[in-house]
PDB file of C-alpha atoms in Angstrom:
ATOM      1  CA  UNK S   1       9.929 111.167 118.560  1.00  0.00           C
ATOM      2  CA  UNK S   2      12.063 113.106 121.025  1.00  0.00           C
ATOM      3  CA  UNK S   3      11.739 112.222 124.712  1.00  0.00           C
ATOM      4  CA  UNK S   4      11.772 114.972 127.346  1.00  0.00           C
ATOM      5  CA  UNK S   5      13.495 114.526 130.715  1.00  0.00           C
ATOM      6  CA  UNK S   6      11.822 115.626 133.968  1.00  0.00           C
ATOM      7  CA  UNK S   7      14.012 114.915 137.002  1.00  0.00           C
ATOM      8  CA  UNK S   8      15.699 112.263 134.871  1.00  0.00           C
ATOM      9  CA  UNK S   9      12.363 110.650 133.914  1.00  0.00           C
ATOM     10  CA  UNK S  10      11.998 110.597 130.132  1.00  0.00           C
ATOM     11  CA  UNK S  11       8.509 111.200 128.720  1.00  0.00           C
ATOM     12  CA  UNK S  12       7.154 111.204 125.184  1.00  0.00           C
ATOM     13  CA  UNK S  13       5.247 114.510 124.719  1.00  0.00           C
ATOM     14  CA  UNK S  14       2.277 113.059 122.856  1.00  0.00           C
ATOM     15  CA  UNK S  15      -0.142 115.754 121.706  1.00  0.00           C
ATOM     16  CA  UNK S  16      -3.158 113.453 121.416  1.00  0.00           C
ATOM     17  CA  UNK S  17      -4.367 109.957 122.178  1.00  0.00           C
ATOM     18  CA  UNK S  18      -4.439 109.378 118.442  1.00  0.00           C
ATOM     19  CA  UNK S  19      -0.726 110.140 118.168  1.00  0.00           C
ATOM     20  CA  UNK S  20       0.064 107.732 121.009  1.00  0.00           C
ATOM     21  CA  UNK S  21      -2.080 104.962 119.504  1.00  0.00           C
ATOM     22  CA  UNK S  22      -0.382 105.369 116.128  1.00  0.00           C
ATOM     23  CA  UNK S  23       3.069 105.342 117.713  1.00  0.00           C
ATOM     24  CA  UNK S  24       2.517 102.232 119.833  1.00  0.00           C
ATOM     25  CA  UNK S  25       0.923 100.364 116.933  1.00  0.00           C
ATOM     26  CA  UNK S  26       4.011 101.065 114.817  1.00  0.00           C
ATOM     27  CA  UNK S  27       6.673 100.449 117.446  1.00  0.00           C
ATOM     28  CA  UNK S  28       5.066  98.207 120.093  1.00  0.00           C
ATOM     29  CA  UNK S  29       6.651  98.346 123.542  1.00  0.00           C
ATOM     30  CA  UNK S  30       5.647  98.945 127.162  1.00  0.00           C
ATOM     31  CA  UNK S  31       3.461 101.957 127.985  1.00  0.00           C
ATOM     32  CA  UNK S  32       4.135 103.480 131.424  1.00  0.00           C
ATOM     33  CA  UNK S  33       1.934 106.185 132.952  1.00  0.00           C
ATOM     34  CA  UNK S  34       3.896 109.159 134.344  1.00  0.00           C
ATOM     35  CA  UNK S  35       2.508 111.526 136.966  1.00  0.00           C
ATOM     36  CA  UNK S  36       3.926 114.013 139.464  1.00  0.00           C
ATOM     37  CA  UNK S  37       4.537 111.332 142.078  1.00  0.00           C
ATOM     38  CA  UNK S  38       6.666 109.201 139.753  1.00  0.00           C
ATOM     39  CA  UNK S  39       8.681 112.241 138.677  1.00  0.00           C
ATOM     40  CA  UNK S  40       9.246 113.546 142.197  1.00  0.00           C
ATOM     41  CA  UNK S  41      10.075 110.186 143.791  1.00  0.00           C
ATOM     42  CA  UNK S  42      12.082 108.784 140.885  1.00  0.00           C
ATOM     43  CA  UNK S  43      14.888 106.424 141.887  1.00  0.00           C
ATOM     44  CA  UNK S  44      17.672 104.937 139.819  1.00  0.00           C
ATOM     45  CA  UNK S  45      15.571 101.795 139.373  1.00  0.00           C
ATOM     46  CA  UNK S  46      12.318 103.518 138.406  1.00  0.00           C
ATOM     47  CA  UNK S  47      14.073 105.949 136.044  1.00  0.00           C
ATOM     48  CA  UNK S  48      15.789 103.050 134.332  1.00  0.00           C
ATOM     49  CA  UNK S  49      12.512 101.137 133.894  1.00  0.00           C
ATOM     50  CA  UNK S  50      10.658 104.163 132.511  1.00  0.00           C
ATOM     51  CA  UNK S  51      13.452 105.408 130.274  1.00  0.00           C
ATOM     52  CA  UNK S  52      13.899 102.153 128.402  1.00  0.00           C
ATOM     53  CA  UNK S  53      10.166 102.003 127.680  1.00  0.00           C
ATOM     54  CA  UNK S  54       7.398 104.390 126.556  1.00  0.00           C
ATOM     55  CA  UNK S  55       6.571 106.880 129.314  1.00  0.00           C
ATOM     56  CA  UNK S  56       3.491 108.982 128.600  1.00  0.00           C
ATOM     57  CA  UNK S  57       1.848 111.899 130.414  1.00  0.00           C
ATOM     58  CA  UNK S  58      -0.819 110.421 132.701  1.00  0.00           C
ATOM     59  CA  UNK S  59      -1.277 113.274 135.177  1.00  0.00           C
ATOM     60  CA  UNK S  60      -1.716 117.045 135.285  1.00  0.00           C
ATOM     61  CA  UNK S  61       1.615 117.496 137.072  1.00  0.00           C
ATOM     62  CA  UNK S  62       3.582 115.907 134.247  1.00  0.00           C
ATOM     63  CA  UNK S  63       1.548 117.811 131.666  1.00  0.00           C
ATOM     64  CA  UNK S  64       2.226 121.187 133.350  1.00  0.00           C
ATOM     65  CA  UNK S  65       5.960 120.478 133.533  1.00  0.00           C
ATOM     66  CA  UNK S  66       6.095 119.608 129.824  1.00  0.00           C
ATOM     67  CA  UNK S  67       4.140 122.725 128.908  1.00  0.00           C
ATOM     68  CA  UNK S  68       6.614 124.748 130.973  1.00  0.00           C
ATOM     69  CA  UNK S  69       9.397 123.302 128.822  1.00  0.00           C
ATOM     70  CA  UNK S  70       7.696 124.603 125.690  1.00  0.00           C
ATOM     71  CA  UNK S  71       5.554 121.652 124.662  1.00  0.00           C
ATOM     72  CA  UNK S  72       2.313 123.631 124.655  1.00  0.00           C
ATOM     73  CA  UNK S  73       0.281 121.031 122.783  1.00  0.00           C
ATOM     74  CA  UNK S  74       1.095 118.099 125.065  1.00  0.00           C
ATOM     75  CA  UNK S  75      -1.992 116.404 126.503  1.00  0.00           C
ATOM     76  CA  UNK S  76      -2.823 114.353 129.564  1.00  0.00           C
ATOM     77  CA  UNK S  77      -3.756 110.759 128.736  1.00  0.00           C
ATOM     78  CA  UNK S  78      -5.195 108.936 131.783  1.00  0.00           C
ATOM     79  CA  UNK S  79      -4.080 105.311 131.789  1.00  0.00           C
ATOM     80  CA  UNK S  80      -7.443 104.128 133.118  1.00  0.00           C
ATOM     81  CA  UNK S  81      -8.985 105.500 129.906  1.00  0.00           C
ATOM     82  CA  UNK S  82      -6.149 104.681 127.517  1.00  0.00           C
ATOM     83  CA  UNK S  83      -6.358 100.899 127.819  1.00  0.00           C
ATOM     84  CA  UNK S  84     -10.012 100.954 126.801  1.00  0.00           C
ATOM     85  CA  UNK S  85      -9.193 103.183 123.843  1.00  0.00           C
ATOM     86  CA  UNK S  86      -6.565 100.656 122.801  1.00  0.00           C
ATOM     87  CA  UNK S  87      -9.254  97.969 123.011  1.00  0.00           C
ATOM     88  CA  UNK S  88     -11.775 100.097 121.094  1.00  0.00           C
ATOM     89  CA  UNK S  89      -9.265 100.876 118.338  1.00  0.00           C
ATOM     90  CA  UNK S  90      -7.854  97.389 117.837  1.00  0.00           C
ATOM     91  CA  UNK S  91     -10.350  94.798 119.104  1.00  0.00           C
ATOM     92  CA  UNK S  92     -11.379  93.728 115.599  1.00  0.00           C
ATOM     93  CA  UNK S  93      -7.809  93.087 114.464  1.00  0.00           C
ATOM     94  CA  UNK S  94      -5.713  92.222 117.540  1.00  0.00           C
ATOM     95  CA  UNK S  95      -5.832  89.668 120.344  1.00  0.00           C
ATOM     96  CA  UNK S  96      -5.580  90.497 124.052  1.00  0.00           C
ATOM     97  CA  UNK S  97      -4.222  88.972 127.247  1.00  0.00           C
ATOM     98  CA  UNK S  98      -5.131  90.357 130.692  1.00  0.00           C
ATOM     99  CA  UNK S  99      -3.270  89.902 133.981  1.00  0.00           C
ATOM    100  CA  UNK S 100      -4.099  91.410 137.357  1.00  0.00           C
ATOM    101  CA  UNK S 101      -6.431  92.086 140.278  1.00  0.00           C
ATOM    102  CA  UNK S 102      -8.437  89.468 142.174  1.00  0.00           C
ATOM    103  CA  UNK S 103      -9.982  86.461 140.440  1.00  0.00           C
ATOM    104  CA  UNK S 104     -13.498  87.909 140.726  1.00  0.00           C
ATOM    105  CA  UNK S 105     -12.443  91.251 139.289  1.00  0.00           C
ATOM    106  CA  UNK S 106     -10.481  89.875 136.339  1.00  0.00           C
ATOM    107  CA  UNK S 107     -13.384  87.547 135.459  1.00  0.00           C
ATOM    108  CA  UNK S 108     -15.835  90.449 135.641  1.00  0.00           C
ATOM    109  CA  UNK S 109     -13.482  92.515 133.480  1.00  0.00           C
ATOM    110  CA  UNK S 110     -13.297  89.831 130.791  1.00  0.00           C
ATOM    111  CA  UNK S 111     -17.069  89.321 130.819  1.00  0.00           C
ATOM    112  CA  UNK S 112     -17.738  93.051 130.540  1.00  0.00           C
ATOM    113  CA  UNK S 113     -15.247  93.433 127.672  1.00  0.00           C
ATOM    114  CA  UNK S 114     -16.943  90.590 125.805  1.00  0.00           C
ATOM    115  CA  UNK S 115     -20.319  92.285 126.281  1.00  0.00           C
ATOM    116  CA  UNK S 116     -19.109  95.721 125.149  1.00  0.00           C
ATOM    117  CA  UNK S 117     -16.891  94.520 122.291  1.00  0.00           C
ATOM    118  CA  UNK S 118     -18.714  91.602 120.697  1.00  0.00           C
ATOM    119  CA  UNK S 119     -15.889  90.476 118.411  1.00  0.00           C
ATOM    120  CA  UNK S 120     -13.048  90.861 120.905  1.00  0.00           C
ATOM    121  CA  UNK S 121     -10.589  87.975 121.039  1.00  0.00           C
ATOM    122  CA  UNK S 122      -9.166  87.439 124.523  1.00  0.00           C
ATOM    123  CA  UNK S 123      -6.359  84.924 124.238  1.00  0.00           C
ATOM    124  CA  UNK S 124      -6.089  84.430 127.986  1.00  0.00           C
ATOM    125  CA  UNK S 125      -6.256  85.993 131.423  1.00  0.00           C
ATOM    126  CA  UNK S 126      -5.387  85.386 135.064  1.00  0.00           C
ATOM    127  CA  UNK S 127      -5.404  87.184 138.411  1.00  0.00           C
ATOM    128  CA  UNK S 128      -2.452  89.202 139.659  1.00  0.00           C
ATOM    129  CA  UNK S 129      -1.460  86.921 142.525  1.00  0.00           C
ATOM    130  CA  UNK S 130       1.755  85.528 141.058  1.00  0.00           C
ATOM    131  CA  UNK S 131       3.454  84.191 144.154  1.00  0.00           C
ATOM    132  CA  UNK S 132       6.276  81.986 142.868  1.00  0.00           C
ATOM    133  CA  UNK S 133       8.741  81.833 140.014  1.00  0.00           C
ATOM    134  CA  UNK S 134       6.837  78.782 138.746  1.00  0.00           C
ATOM    135  CA  UNK S 135       3.641  80.875 138.607  1.00  0.00           C
ATOM    136  CA  UNK S 136       5.483  83.518 136.619  1.00  0.00           C
ATOM    137  CA  UNK S 137       7.042  81.001 134.264  1.00  0.00           C
ATOM    138  CA  UNK S 138       3.691  79.341 133.544  1.00  0.00           C
ATOM    139  CA  UNK S 139       2.164  82.730 132.775  1.00  0.00           C
ATOM    140  CA  UNK S 140       4.991  83.730 130.443  1.00  0.00           C
ATOM    141  CA  UNK S 141       4.912  80.335 128.709  1.00  0.00           C
ATOM    142  CA  UNK S 142       1.160  80.685 128.144  1.00  0.00           C
ATOM    143  CA  UNK S 143       1.606  84.164 126.653  1.00  0.00           C
ATOM    144  CA  UNK S 144       4.455  82.982 124.424  1.00  0.00           C
ATOM    145  CA  UNK S 145       2.287  80.097 123.206  1.00  0.00           C
ATOM    146  CA  UNK S 146      -0.829  82.207 122.555  1.00  0.00           C
ATOM    147  CA  UNK S 147       1.028  85.204 121.082  1.00  0.00           C
ATOM    148  CA  UNK S 148      -1.409  88.014 122.006  1.00  0.00           C
ATOM    149  CA  UNK S 149      -0.947  91.352 120.255  1.00  0.00           C
ATOM    150  CA  UNK S 150      -1.759  93.357 123.394  1.00  0.00           C
ATOM    151  CA  UNK S 151      -0.977  92.514 127.024  1.00  0.00           C
ATOM    152  CA  UNK S 152      -2.488  94.463 129.934  1.00  0.00           C
ATOM    153  CA  UNK S 153      -0.962  93.994 133.395  1.00  0.00           C
ATOM    154  CA  UNK S 154      -2.704  95.513 136.434  1.00  0.00           C
ATOM    155  CA  UNK S 155      -0.487  94.908 139.452  1.00  0.00           C
ATOM    156  CA  UNK S 156       0.903  98.295 140.507  1.00  0.00           C
ATOM    157  CA  UNK S 157       4.348  99.796 139.889  1.00  0.00           C
ATOM    158  CA  UNK S 158       7.106  98.737 139.570  1.00  0.00           C
ATOM    159  CA  UNK S 159       5.917  95.128 139.862  1.00  0.00           C
ATOM    160  CA  UNK S 160       3.830  95.271 136.693  1.00  0.00           C
ATOM    161  CA  UNK S 161       6.617  96.894 134.664  1.00  0.00           C
ATOM    162  CA  UNK S 162       9.181  94.318 135.761  1.00  0.00           C
ATOM    163  CA  UNK S 163       6.803  91.506 134.799  1.00  0.00           C
ATOM    164  CA  UNK S 164       6.046  93.073 131.410  1.00  0.00           C
ATOM    165  CA  UNK S 165       9.756  93.388 130.681  1.00  0.00           C
ATOM    166  CA  UNK S 166      10.231  89.739 131.567  1.00  0.00           C
ATOM    167  CA  UNK S 167       7.451  88.751 129.170  1.00  0.00           C
ATOM    168  CA  UNK S 168       8.814  91.088 126.485  1.00  0.00           C
ATOM    169  CA  UNK S 169      12.110  89.196 126.472  1.00  0.00           C
ATOM    170  CA  UNK S 170      10.256  86.270 124.899  1.00  0.00           C
ATOM    171  CA  UNK S 171       7.247  87.878 123.223  1.00  0.00           C
ATOM    172  CA  UNK S 172       6.987  91.288 121.550  1.00  0.00           C
ATOM    173  CA  UNK S 173       3.637  93.046 121.864  1.00  0.00           C
ATOM    174  CA  UNK S 174       1.891  96.234 122.941  1.00  0.00           C
ATOM    175  CA  UNK S 175       2.053  96.265 126.747  1.00  0.00           C
ATOM    176  CA  UNK S 176       0.393  98.599 129.227  1.00  0.00           C
ATOM    177  CA  UNK S 177       0.565  98.686 133.011  1.00  0.00           C
ATOM    178  CA  UNK S 178      -2.851  99.475 134.489  1.00  0.00           C
ATOM    179  CA  UNK S 179      -2.564  99.658 138.270  1.00  0.00           C
ATOM    180  CA  UNK S 180      -6.135  99.492 139.589  1.00  0.00           C
ATOM    181  CA  UNK S 181      -7.924 100.073 136.275  1.00  0.00           C
ATOM    182  CA  UNK S 182      -9.751  96.724 136.277  1.00  0.00           C
ATOM    183  CA  UNK S 183     -11.299  97.629 139.643  1.00  0.00           C
ATOM    184  CA  UNK S 184     -12.461 100.973 138.242  1.00  0.00           C
ATOM    185  CA  UNK S 185     -13.811  99.371 135.059  1.00  0.00           C
ATOM    186  CA  UNK S 186     -15.888  96.838 136.992  1.00  0.00           C
ATOM    187  CA  UNK S 187     -17.199  99.368 139.509  1.00  0.00           C
ATOM    188  CA  UNK S 188     -15.338  98.037 142.567  1.00  0.00           C
ATOM    189  CA  UNK S 189     -13.533 101.388 142.821  1.00  0.00           C
ATOM    190  CA  UNK S 190     -15.175 104.670 141.863  1.00  0.00           C
ATOM    191  CA  UNK S 191     -13.222 107.193 139.828  1.00  0.00           C
ATOM    192  CA  UNK S 192     -13.629 110.948 140.341  1.00  0.00           C
ATOM    193  CA  UNK S 193     -16.619 112.492 138.500  1.00  0.00           C
ATOM    194  CA  UNK S 194     -15.998 113.970 135.066  1.00  0.00           C
ATOM    195  CA  UNK S 195     -15.860 117.626 136.252  1.00  0.00           C
ATOM    196  CA  UNK S 196     -13.023 116.885 138.687  1.00  0.00           C
ATOM    197  CA  UNK S 197     -11.085 114.961 136.024  1.00  0.00           C
ATOM    198  CA  UNK S 198     -11.511 117.661 133.358  1.00  0.00           C
ATOM    199  CA  UNK S 199     -10.299 120.369 135.776  1.00  0.00           C
ATOM    200  CA  UNK S 200      -7.228 118.343 136.811  1.00  0.00           C
ATOM    201  CA  UNK S 201      -8.584 117.993 140.362  1.00  0.00           C
ATOM    202  CA  UNK S 202      -8.855 114.219 140.535  1.00  0.00           C
ATOM    203  CA  UNK S 203      -6.222 114.170 143.297  1.00  0.00           C
ATOM    204  CA  UNK S 204      -8.379 116.539 145.399  1.00  0.00           C
ATOM    205  CA  UNK S 205     -11.464 114.363 144.948  1.00  0.00           C
ATOM    206  CA  UNK S 206      -9.524 111.318 146.116  1.00  0.00           C
ATOM    207  CA  UNK S 207      -8.273 113.249 149.134  1.00  0.00           C
ATOM    208  CA  UNK S 208     -11.807 114.284 150.098  1.00  0.00           C
ATOM    209  CA  UNK S 209     -12.986 110.681 149.817  1.00  0.00           C
ATOM    210  CA  UNK S 210      -9.891 109.255 151.544  1.00  0.00           C
ATOM    211  CA  UNK S 211      -8.392 111.822 153.971  1.00  0.00           C
ATOM    212  CA  UNK S 212      -5.674 109.341 154.937  1.00  0.00           C
ATOM    213  CA  UNK S 213      -4.131 109.981 151.511  1.00  0.00           C
ATOM    214  CA  UNK S 214      -2.829 113.312 152.829  1.00  0.00           C
ATOM    215  CA  UNK S 215       0.454 111.672 153.840  1.00  0.00           C
ATOM    216  CA  UNK S 216       0.902 110.463 150.268  1.00  0.00           C
ATOM    217  CA  UNK S 217      -0.287 113.646 148.560  1.00  0.00           C
ATOM    218  CA  UNK S 218       1.726 116.116 150.637  1.00  0.00           C
ATOM    219  CA  UNK S 219       4.416 115.628 147.980  1.00  0.00           C
ATOM    220  CA  UNK S 220       2.316 117.798 145.639  1.00  0.00           C
ATOM    221  CA  UNK S 221       3.437 120.885 147.562  1.00  0.00           C
ATOM    222  CA  UNK S 222       7.065 120.041 146.869  1.00  0.00           C
ATOM    223  CA  UNK S 223       6.267 119.310 143.237  1.00  0.00           C
ATOM    224  CA  UNK S 224       4.481 122.679 142.905  1.00  0.00           C
ATOM    225  CA  UNK S 225       7.606 124.370 144.265  1.00  0.00           C
ATOM    226  CA  UNK S 226       9.666 122.577 141.642  1.00  0.00           C
ATOM    227  CA  UNK S 227       7.336 123.878 138.946  1.00  0.00           C
ATOM    228  CA  UNK S 228       7.447 127.460 140.280  1.00  0.00           C
ATOM    229  CA  UNK S 229      11.253 127.468 140.532  1.00  0.00           C
ATOM    230  CA  UNK S 230      11.582 125.597 137.225  1.00  0.00           C
ATOM    231  CA  UNK S 231      13.664 122.939 138.921  1.00  0.00           C
ATOM    232  CA  UNK S 232      12.299 120.279 136.585  1.00  0.00           C
TER     233      UNK S 232
END
């Protein structure tokens, strides 16, 4: 599948979740969510990380830019939903390993997954507080030993991507970086209501709930200008 470059950030223009799931099952690799912020603030390091892996359209900003380039059927695939669809599709045939968040949250996540997906096989899990190289090495060694088919890492970018690449050097699997998805899944963080999500206004809902985000979201004005002037 051809990748499309937006400000040097290469994205796969998947037209459905089904297409993405089929692709990653066939090719494995590291899934990285791409939104307007990652495109606008791309650096040499972040571009390099994304471009050697599987960038997919996570936000409305990325979706609009791809549509502008002629990919009319491209769809937005929120990462906080995608990981659960990976679980739902493959939990009867694949094994899983989870890394990230606080101890309480990761334990609640594992317990909830086991309740919702009765036959799920979770090979291992741990919190995201990996403070030393020894911590990292023990984690990687455990993953190499247990050989999970799918590894979810929820630590924020680019930390989670760098860790997944380190693991991938010794164990090939389906990887996905999840940011704060475990917190959302367990109810510690509330996601925008369905109407806001469906109308691509999730960013506005977050801003209403957390006005201090204005400093972070002011970039959307610049991104909108890029879209209008077709700078992307």
